[in-house]
């Protein structure tokens, strides 16, 4: 028994699947400090460069002075603060929905929302490339799980048509986390209307970035009481946490029934203060989004077809085989650039890729070194 972990770890090592954790010695940004060495960073989801913004740091400090550090209890006991309440109201308003509730993480928001919405006798429909948290949520819900091929609306419709009058939930990443492409939300909504299903949109990578920062709903110009919107706050918003927004009754049922909401300590109120500051910056510093979109355009114009098709700050460079992908990532690291190799089980076997994340904190000149190195690879 005691040897089995060692053997499992050796196996991961030999198959190029063992992960390591880099130890950062400072904040996120275009450059990060690791082991005393400065690296250009293409691995964070801090798309707007807000994670170390002075106004956010100040809001968090002010929040700590007012509320202390820990929330001390779950929301339903006495951990729910004025800052949480205000953040919920402003987040809902910002994404254009009537109500929202804060969760501690996006992982917990998906688990809580999916398991509140569907159970043993129901059906859930998931895009094959959905984030792991939605897959885990689907399994935990015990609903019958139908996984349709990536973005394949015909396959989704044929599943929806055959399940009859069960409660149905279609759940999808809005922006796919490892591919960077965007779900066809108007078509999804049309199918949900036709077959009387809910539509859960996980906008972890769209909130703050798409649709003037308001996310996928504004970007795709849709609205419907069937929509359950999940936004996360640890990525473009630069803080930590998540929220689920939609109809007031649905949101109140989450408060009453979502287990990952009820049985956990509330997010520290100082983070809710930082979230409020972040929301202000997302609205007022629109130059961050404009610059980010220019960076995406510049990067794509230089590398064109060598990239996977994506118009978002997630720009995957396909490699295929594990070992080759890891090698490339290591060579870039030797040159002072951190670009993560994404491998199974995060992506399918032989679909390993570099996942390049662009951020408003990058300058055009920062990208040139990476572009040159990747062009060199393509030429080989
Ligand atoms: C990151 C991510 C999550 C999880 O959010 P956390 O707040 O980091 O737990 C959920 N869904 C998607 C698509 C993500 O990329």
Tab-separated table of C-alpha atoms and ligand atoms in Angstrom:
chain	number	residue	atom	x	y	z
A	1	UNK	CA	0.000	0.000	0.000
A	2	UNK	CA	2.655	2.513	0.995
A	3	UNK	CA	4.578	1.964	-2.256
A	4	UNK	CA	1.621	2.617	-4.472
A	5	UNK	CA	1.933	6.399	-4.360
A	6	UNK	CA	5.602	6.213	-5.325
A	7	UNK	CA	4.743	3.972	-8.280
A	8	UNK	CA	1.891	6.229	-9.353
A	9	UNK	CA	4.184	9.269	-9.201
A	10	UNK	CA	6.911	7.447	-11.186
A	11	UNK	CA	4.321	6.622	-13.794
A	12	UNK	CA	3.274	10.277	-14.063
A	13	UNK	CA	6.919	11.300	-14.338
A	14	UNK	CA	7.654	8.769	-17.113
A	15	UNK	CA	4.572	9.768	-19.086
A	16	UNK	CA	5.375	13.470	-18.926
A	17	UNK	CA	2.257	14.064	-16.838
A	18	UNK	CA	3.782	15.058	-13.513
A	19	UNK	CA	2.982	18.675	-12.678
A	20	UNK	CA	5.177	20.996	-10.702
A	21	UNK	CA	4.228	24.082	-8.761
A	22	UNK	CA	6.366	27.127	-9.413
A	23	UNK	CA	6.996	29.279	-6.381
A	24	UNK	CA	6.242	32.921	-7.079
A	25	UNK	CA	7.940	35.538	-4.972
A	26	UNK	CA	5.761	38.499	-5.877
A	27	UNK	CA	2.511	39.525	-7.540
A	28	UNK	CA	1.075	38.554	-10.931
A	29	UNK	CA	1.949	40.805	-13.850
A	30	UNK	CA	3.574	40.816	-17.268
A	31	UNK	CA	6.678	39.639	-15.423
A	32	UNK	CA	6.891	37.397	-12.389
A	33	UNK	CA	9.702	36.537	-10.009
A	34	UNK	CA	10.498	32.822	-9.616
A	35	UNK	CA	13.612	31.672	-7.729
A	36	UNK	CA	14.979	35.194	-7.874
A	37	UNK	CA	14.729	35.207	-11.678
A	38	UNK	CA	12.410	37.449	-13.696
A	39	UNK	CA	10.232	35.718	-16.290
A	40	UNK	CA	7.803	37.054	-18.854
A	41	UNK	CA	4.514	35.472	-17.820
A	42	UNK	CA	1.918	34.032	-20.197
A	43	UNK	CA	0.268	31.776	-17.662
A	44	UNK	CA	-2.077	33.817	-15.510
A	45	UNK	CA	-5.765	34.505	-16.037
A	46	UNK	CA	-5.330	38.048	-14.759
A	47	UNK	CA	-6.517	39.275	-18.171
A	48	UNK	CA	-6.951	42.915	-17.220
A	49	UNK	CA	-3.866	43.186	-15.026
A	50	UNK	CA	-5.989	44.047	-11.984
A	51	UNK	CA	-4.601	41.496	-9.507
A	52	UNK	CA	-2.019	43.953	-8.197
A	53	UNK	CA	-3.816	47.239	-8.959
A	54	UNK	CA	-3.176	49.826	-6.179
A	55	UNK	CA	-6.890	50.661	-5.841
A	56	UNK	CA	-7.691	46.985	-5.278
A	57	UNK	CA	-4.940	46.581	-2.709
A	58	UNK	CA	-6.241	49.661	-0.917
A	59	UNK	CA	-9.828	48.350	-0.989
A	60	UNK	CA	-8.694	45.022	0.464
A	61	UNK	CA	-6.727	46.782	3.232
A	62	UNK	CA	-9.655	49.042	4.031
A	63	UNK	CA	-11.922	45.976	4.060
A	64	UNK	CA	-9.546	44.214	6.471
A	65	UNK	CA	-9.542	47.227	8.798
A	66	UNK	CA	-13.329	47.308	8.820
A	67	UNK	CA	-14.234	43.613	8.839
A	68	UNK	CA	-11.051	41.902	9.970
A	69	UNK	CA	-9.533	39.057	7.990
A	70	UNK	CA	-11.824	36.043	8.296
A	71	UNK	CA	-15.601	35.981	7.728
A	72	UNK	CA	-15.883	33.775	10.811
A	73	UNK	CA	-18.972	31.828	9.737
A	74	UNK	CA	-20.992	30.650	6.773
A	75	UNK	CA	-23.333	33.128	5.052
A	76	UNK	CA	-26.425	31.554	6.655
A	77	UNK	CA	-25.024	31.743	10.184
A	78	UNK	CA	-23.532	35.208	10.546
A	79	UNK	CA	-20.763	35.478	7.917
A	80	UNK	CA	-22.769	37.540	5.410
A	81	UNK	CA	-21.572	41.156	5.395
A	82	UNK	CA	-22.744	44.430	3.942
A	83	UNK	CA	-19.841	44.196	1.464
A	84	UNK	CA	-21.066	40.778	0.232
A	85	UNK	CA	-24.603	42.095	-0.091
A	86	UNK	CA	-23.519	45.143	-2.078
A	87	UNK	CA	-21.231	43.075	-4.331
A	88	UNK	CA	-24.099	40.675	-5.124
A	89	UNK	CA	-26.386	43.537	-6.095
A	90	UNK	CA	-23.795	45.321	-8.244
A	91	UNK	CA	-22.556	42.160	-9.973
A	92	UNK	CA	-26.109	41.177	-10.980
A	93	UNK	CA	-26.813	44.672	-12.263
A	94	UNK	CA	-23.533	44.711	-14.223
A	95	UNK	CA	-24.257	41.483	-16.098
A	96	UNK	CA	-27.877	42.541	-16.656
A	97	UNK	CA	-29.672	40.020	-14.453
A	98	UNK	CA	-32.069	40.587	-11.547
A	99	UNK	CA	-30.165	38.899	-8.691
A	100	UNK	CA	-26.948	37.119	-7.768
A	101	UNK	CA	-25.292	35.227	-4.950
A	102	UNK	CA	-21.560	35.073	-4.170
A	103	UNK	CA	-19.698	31.783	-3.830
A	104	UNK	CA	-16.155	31.283	-2.553
A	105	UNK	CA	-14.869	29.878	-5.862
A	106	UNK	CA	-16.098	29.141	-9.369
A	107	UNK	CA	-15.593	25.439	-8.715
A	108	UNK	CA	-18.003	25.653	-5.773
A	109	UNK	CA	-20.454	27.844	-7.710
A	110	UNK	CA	-20.755	25.216	-10.459
A	111	UNK	CA	-21.081	22.361	-7.973
A	112	UNK	CA	-23.716	24.268	-5.995
A	113	UNK	CA	-25.749	25.503	-8.950
A	114	UNK	CA	-25.843	22.244	-10.922
A	115	UNK	CA	-26.715	20.090	-7.912
A	116	UNK	CA	-29.458	22.521	-6.848
A	117	UNK	CA	-30.974	22.544	-10.350
A	118	UNK	CA	-30.965	18.851	-11.277
A	119	UNK	CA	-31.031	15.525	-9.461
A	120	UNK	CA	-31.410	11.798	-9.902
A	121	UNK	CA	-34.424	11.862	-12.229
A	122	UNK	CA	-33.261	14.736	-14.416
A	123	UNK	CA	-30.936	15.193	-17.389
A	124	UNK	CA	-27.851	17.363	-17.913
A	125	UNK	CA	-26.215	18.130	-21.261
A	126	UNK	CA	-22.570	19.183	-21.342
A	127	UNK	CA	-20.163	20.195	-24.076
A	128	UNK	CA	-17.314	17.666	-24.174
A	129	UNK	CA	-14.743	20.369	-23.573
A	130	UNK	CA	-16.431	21.862	-20.499
A	131	UNK	CA	-14.330	22.785	-17.493
A	132	UNK	CA	-13.670	19.996	-14.966
A	133	UNK	CA	-15.831	21.720	-12.347
A	134	UNK	CA	-18.936	21.374	-14.555
A	135	UNK	CA	-18.128	17.720	-15.241
A	136	UNK	CA	-17.695	17.036	-11.535
A	137	UNK	CA	-20.911	18.906	-10.781
A	138	UNK	CA	-22.794	16.832	-13.353
A	139	UNK	CA	-21.570	13.571	-11.824
A	140	UNK	CA	-22.341	14.760	-8.293
A	141	UNK	CA	-25.894	15.763	-9.291
A	142	UNK	CA	-26.671	12.135	-10.258
A	143	UNK	CA	-28.664	13.443	-13.235
A	144	UNK	CA	-28.319	11.483	-16.467
A	145	UNK	CA	-25.310	13.013	-18.217
A	146	UNK	CA	-25.210	13.574	-21.985
A	147	UNK	CA	-21.909	14.898	-23.321
A	148	UNK	CA	-22.170	16.325	-26.837
A	149	UNK	CA	-19.201	16.870	-29.188
A	150	UNK	CA	-17.655	20.325	-28.847
A	151	UNK	CA	-20.075	23.039	-30.076
A	152	UNK	CA	-22.168	20.449	-31.962
A	153	UNK	CA	-25.714	21.844	-31.818
A	154	UNK	CA	-27.194	19.008	-33.883
A	155	UNK	CA	-25.871	16.422	-31.472
A	156	UNK	CA	-27.194	18.462	-28.548
A	157	UNK	CA	-30.605	18.696	-30.174
A	158	UNK	CA	-30.793	14.968	-30.820
A	159	UNK	CA	-30.050	14.321	-27.121
A	160	UNK	CA	-32.581	16.924	-25.987
A	161	UNK	CA	-35.239	15.474	-28.263
A	162	UNK	CA	-34.934	11.993	-26.865
A	163	UNK	CA	-35.104	12.565	-23.098
A	164	UNK	CA	-38.786	13.491	-22.943
A	165	UNK	CA	-40.262	15.544	-20.131
A	166	UNK	CA	-37.512	15.323	-17.517
A	167	UNK	CA	-36.035	18.485	-15.992
A	168	UNK	CA	-33.209	19.484	-18.316
A	169	UNK	CA	-30.100	21.584	-17.866
A	170	UNK	CA	-27.684	22.498	-20.644
A	171	UNK	CA	-24.359	23.542	-19.114
A	172	UNK	CA	-21.439	24.994	-21.040
A	173	UNK	CA	-18.326	27.079	-20.733
A	174	UNK	CA	-19.062	30.430	-22.395
A	175	UNK	CA	-15.400	30.830	-23.352
A	176	UNK	CA	-13.673	27.436	-23.378
A	177	UNK	CA	-10.846	27.519	-20.886
A	178	UNK	CA	-8.241	25.566	-22.861
A	179	UNK	CA	-9.322	26.466	-26.412
A	180	UNK	CA	-10.366	30.093	-26.108
A	181	UNK	CA	-13.332	29.729	-28.443
A	182	UNK	CA	-16.816	30.980	-27.617
A	183	UNK	CA	-20.028	28.959	-27.237
A	184	UNK	CA	-22.869	29.749	-29.721
A	185	UNK	CA	-25.122	31.213	-27.035
A	186	UNK	CA	-28.064	32.339	-29.227
A	187	UNK	CA	-28.371	28.832	-30.728
A	188	UNK	CA	-28.030	27.227	-27.306
A	189	UNK	CA	-30.792	29.434	-25.958
A	190	UNK	CA	-33.021	28.639	-28.908
A	191	UNK	CA	-32.641	24.914	-28.226
A	192	UNK	CA	-33.284	25.452	-24.526
A	193	UNK	CA	-36.485	27.281	-25.365
A	194	UNK	CA	-37.601	24.644	-27.838
A	195	UNK	CA	-37.007	21.778	-25.380
A	196	UNK	CA	-37.825	23.647	-22.170
A	197	UNK	CA	-34.364	23.432	-20.579
A	198	UNK	CA	-32.278	25.722	-18.389
A	199	UNK	CA	-29.047	27.123	-19.781
A	200	UNK	CA	-26.081	27.455	-17.428
A	201	UNK	CA	-23.290	29.619	-18.850
A	202	UNK	CA	-19.931	29.414	-17.091
A	203	UNK	CA	-18.358	32.751	-18.007
A	204	UNK	CA	-15.111	32.326	-16.051
A	205	UNK	CA	-13.095	33.682	-18.996
A	206	UNK	CA	-15.656	36.091	-20.418
A	207	UNK	CA	-16.555	38.189	-17.378
A	208	UNK	CA	-14.473	41.381	-17.444
A	209	UNK	CA	-13.266	40.650	-20.984
A	210	UNK	CA	-16.191	40.271	-23.397
A	211	UNK	CA	-19.062	42.688	-24.026
A	212	UNK	CA	-17.554	45.847	-22.450
A	213	UNK	CA	-16.566	43.681	-19.509
A	214	UNK	CA	-20.163	42.650	-18.838
A	215	UNK	CA	-19.448	39.196	-20.197
A	216	UNK	CA	-21.058	36.695	-22.534
A	217	UNK	CA	-24.679	37.885	-22.209
A	218	UNK	CA	-23.852	41.382	-23.352
A	219	UNK	CA	-21.435	39.987	-25.973
A	220	UNK	CA	-24.114	37.745	-27.497
A	221	UNK	CA	-27.033	40.121	-26.919
A	222	UNK	CA	-29.276	37.543	-25.260
A	223	UNK	CA	-31.406	37.556	-22.168
A	224	UNK	CA	-33.840	35.003	-20.811
A	225	UNK	CA	-35.205	33.810	-17.478
A	226	UNK	CA	-33.808	30.378	-18.410
A	227	UNK	CA	-30.254	31.603	-18.055
A	228	UNK	CA	-28.141	30.759	-15.046
A	229	UNK	CA	-25.025	32.862	-15.293
A	230	UNK	CA	-21.804	31.901	-13.486
A	231	UNK	CA	-19.086	34.546	-13.352
A	232	UNK	CA	-15.789	34.011	-11.577
A	233	UNK	CA	-13.815	36.722	-9.835
A	234	UNK	CA	-10.318	35.242	-9.651
A	235	UNK	CA	-9.544	35.776	-13.332
A	236	UNK	CA	-10.154	39.089	-15.137
A	237	UNK	CA	-11.601	40.599	-11.944
A	238	UNK	CA	-8.254	39.936	-10.257
A	239	UNK	CA	-9.639	38.872	-6.869
A	240	UNK	CA	-11.142	35.530	-5.783
A	241	UNK	CA	-14.618	34.055	-5.658
A	242	UNK	CA	-17.545	33.701	-8.027
A	243	UNK	CA	-21.210	34.545	-8.383
A	244	UNK	CA	-24.295	32.939	-9.837
A	245	UNK	CA	-26.847	35.320	-11.322
A	246	UNK	CA	-30.351	34.940	-12.718
A	247	UNK	CA	-33.980	35.014	-11.641
A	248	UNK	CA	-34.514	35.995	-7.988
A	249	UNK	CA	-36.287	32.709	-7.160
A	250	UNK	CA	-33.434	30.626	-8.578
A	251	UNK	CA	-30.866	32.712	-6.675
A	252	UNK	CA	-32.833	32.395	-3.428
A	253	UNK	CA	-33.027	28.617	-3.916
A	254	UNK	CA	-29.229	28.565	-4.169
A	255	UNK	CA	-29.045	30.360	-0.827
A	256	UNK	CA	-31.479	27.806	0.631
A	257	UNK	CA	-30.179	24.626	-0.985
A	258	UNK	CA	-26.732	24.818	-2.649
A	259	UNK	CA	-24.537	22.687	-0.413
A	260	UNK	CA	-21.279	24.312	-1.478
A	261	UNK	CA	-22.823	27.622	-0.381
A	262	UNK	CA	-24.345	26.510	2.900
A	263	UNK	CA	-21.673	24.241	4.341
A	264	UNK	CA	-18.657	26.478	4.015
A	265	UNK	CA	-17.253	29.633	5.563
A	266	UNK	CA	-18.166	32.849	3.754
A	267	UNK	CA	-15.549	34.471	1.548
A	268	UNK	CA	-13.676	37.094	3.628
A	269	UNK	CA	-15.564	40.418	3.357
A	270	UNK	CA	-12.288	42.182	2.501
A	271	UNK	CA	-12.413	40.263	-0.780
A	272	UNK	CA	-15.944	41.517	-1.420
A	273	UNK	CA	-14.573	45.053	-0.935
A	274	UNK	CA	-11.833	44.273	-3.478
A	275	UNK	CA	-14.489	42.889	-5.845
A	276	UNK	CA	-16.416	46.182	-5.596
A	277	UNK	CA	-13.224	48.093	-6.429
A	278	UNK	CA	-12.573	45.705	-9.319
A	279	UNK	CA	-16.050	46.279	-10.710
A	280	UNK	CA	-15.394	50.033	-10.745
A	281	UNK	CA	-12.111	49.506	-12.597
A	282	UNK	CA	-13.686	47.093	-15.091
A	283	UNK	CA	-16.181	49.862	-15.909
A	284	UNK	CA	-13.932	52.923	-15.817
A	285	UNK	CA	-10.572	51.679	-17.135
A	286	UNK	CA	-11.911	50.447	-20.461
A	287	UNK	CA	-8.463	51.100	-21.991
A	288	UNK	CA	-7.406	47.821	-20.398
A	289	UNK	CA	-9.871	45.871	-22.547
A	290	UNK	CA	-9.042	47.933	-25.630
A	291	UNK	CA	-5.316	47.266	-25.168
A	292	UNK	CA	-5.950	43.562	-24.511
A	293	UNK	CA	-7.977	43.196	-27.706
A	294	UNK	CA	-5.207	44.946	-29.641
A	295	UNK	CA	-2.651	42.542	-28.189
A	296	UNK	CA	-4.801	39.583	-29.241
A	297	UNK	CA	-5.072	40.990	-32.774
A	298	UNK	CA	-1.322	41.632	-32.965
A	299	UNK	CA	-0.434	38.157	-31.704
A	300	UNK	CA	-2.806	36.481	-34.171
A	301	UNK	CA	-1.586	38.593	-37.075
A	302	UNK	CA	1.976	37.370	-36.452
A	303	UNK	CA	1.256	33.673	-35.890
A	304	UNK	CA	-1.922	33.153	-37.926
A	305	UNK	CA	-2.718	29.535	-38.706
A	306	UNK	CA	-0.186	28.154	-36.240
A	307	UNK	CA	-2.609	29.068	-33.477
A	308	UNK	CA	-5.946	27.459	-32.690
A	309	UNK	CA	-8.884	29.647	-33.750
A	310	UNK	CA	-9.589	32.001	-30.833
A	311	UNK	CA	-10.452	35.687	-30.553
A	312	UNK	CA	-10.088	35.761	-26.783
A	313	UNK	CA	-6.964	36.311	-24.647
A	314	UNK	CA	-6.582	32.506	-24.469
A	315	UNK	CA	-4.368	31.719	-27.471
A	316	UNK	CA	-3.506	28.021	-27.710
A	317	UNK	CA	-0.483	26.897	-29.751
A	318	UNK	CA	-1.125	23.240	-30.650
A	319	UNK	CA	1.751	20.765	-30.322
A	320	UNK	CA	0.053	17.361	-30.000
A	321	UNK	CA	2.289	14.963	-28.191
A	322	UNK	CA	2.943	15.384	-24.470
A	323	UNK	CA	6.688	15.153	-24.449
A	324	UNK	CA	7.105	17.553	-27.365
A	325	UNK	CA	4.851	20.063	-25.672
A	326	UNK	CA	6.758	19.856	-22.399
A	327	UNK	CA	10.063	20.254	-24.255
A	328	UNK	CA	8.860	23.356	-25.986
A	329	UNK	CA	7.621	24.814	-22.723
A	330	UNK	CA	11.042	24.110	-21.121
A	331	UNK	CA	12.934	25.715	-24.003
A	332	UNK	CA	10.804	28.839	-23.664
A	333	UNK	CA	11.456	28.842	-19.940
A	334	UNK	CA	15.214	28.759	-20.577
A	335	UNK	CA	14.696	31.887	-22.656
A	336	UNK	CA	12.876	33.553	-19.772
A	337	UNK	CA	9.240	32.969	-20.758
A	338	UNK	CA	6.699	31.036	-18.734
A	339	UNK	CA	4.163	29.389	-21.048
A	340	UNK	CA	2.303	26.406	-19.617
A	341	UNK	CA	2.120	23.058	-21.424
A	342	UNK	CA	-1.465	21.871	-21.085
A	343	UNK	CA	-1.644	18.087	-21.075
A	344	UNK	CA	-4.154	15.310	-20.396
A	345	UNK	CA	-6.349	15.019	-18.421
A	346	UNK	CA	-6.987	18.749	-18.861
A	347	UNK	CA	-7.150	18.240	-22.648
A	348	UNK	CA	-7.688	15.046	-24.708
A	349	UNK	CA	-4.740	12.696	-25.371
A	350	UNK	CA	-2.447	13.956	-28.169
A	351	UNK	CA	-4.021	17.403	-28.059
A	352	UNK	CA	-1.344	18.918	-25.804
A	353	UNK	CA	-0.747	22.583	-26.375
A	354	UNK	CA	0.877	25.678	-25.047
A	355	UNK	CA	-1.775	27.869	-23.500
A	356	UNK	CA	-0.727	31.453	-23.997
A	357	UNK	CA	-2.711	33.899	-21.876
A	358	UNK	CA	-2.489	37.519	-22.838
A	359	UNK	CA	-3.096	40.326	-20.367
A	360	UNK	CA	-3.579	44.068	-20.445
A	361	UNK	CA	-0.382	44.248	-18.401
A	362	UNK	CA	1.631	43.070	-21.446
A	363	UNK	CA	3.246	45.592	-23.771
A	364	UNK	CA	3.536	44.901	-27.512
A	365	UNK	CA	7.315	44.555	-27.075
A	366	UNK	CA	6.745	41.823	-24.473
A	367	UNK	CA	4.993	39.709	-27.108
A	368	UNK	CA	7.729	40.051	-29.740
A	369	UNK	CA	10.145	37.721	-27.975
A	370	UNK	CA	7.467	35.018	-27.667
A	371	UNK	CA	6.363	35.507	-31.268
A	372	UNK	CA	9.964	35.136	-32.478
A	373	UNK	CA	10.503	31.969	-30.448
A	374	UNK	CA	7.280	30.373	-31.722
A	375	UNK	CA	8.048	31.335	-35.336
A	376	UNK	CA	11.370	29.611	-34.904
A	377	UNK	CA	9.532	26.441	-33.797
A	378	UNK	CA	7.215	26.542	-36.782
A	379	UNK	CA	10.201	26.863	-39.134
A	380	UNK	CA	11.845	23.731	-37.637
B	1	LIG	C1	-11.266	28.690	-13.569
B	1	LIG	C2	-12.557	28.124	-13.985
B	1	LIG	C3	-13.511	27.746	-13.038
B	1	LIG	C4	-13.214	27.725	-11.575
B	1	LIG	O1	-13.201	28.993	-11.034
B	1	LIG	P1	-12.399	29.232	-9.681
B	1	LIG	O2	-12.955	30.485	-9.142
B	1	LIG	O3	-10.969	29.324	-10.056
B	1	LIG	O4	-12.691	28.041	-8.802
B	1	LIG	C5	-14.742	27.340	-13.487
B	1	LIG	N1	-15.019	27.289	-14.802
B	1	LIG	C6	-14.121	27.613	-15.741
B	1	LIG	C7	-14.498	27.539	-17.178
B	1	LIG	C8	-12.856	28.035	-15.359
B	1	LIG	O5	-11.939	28.323	-16.277
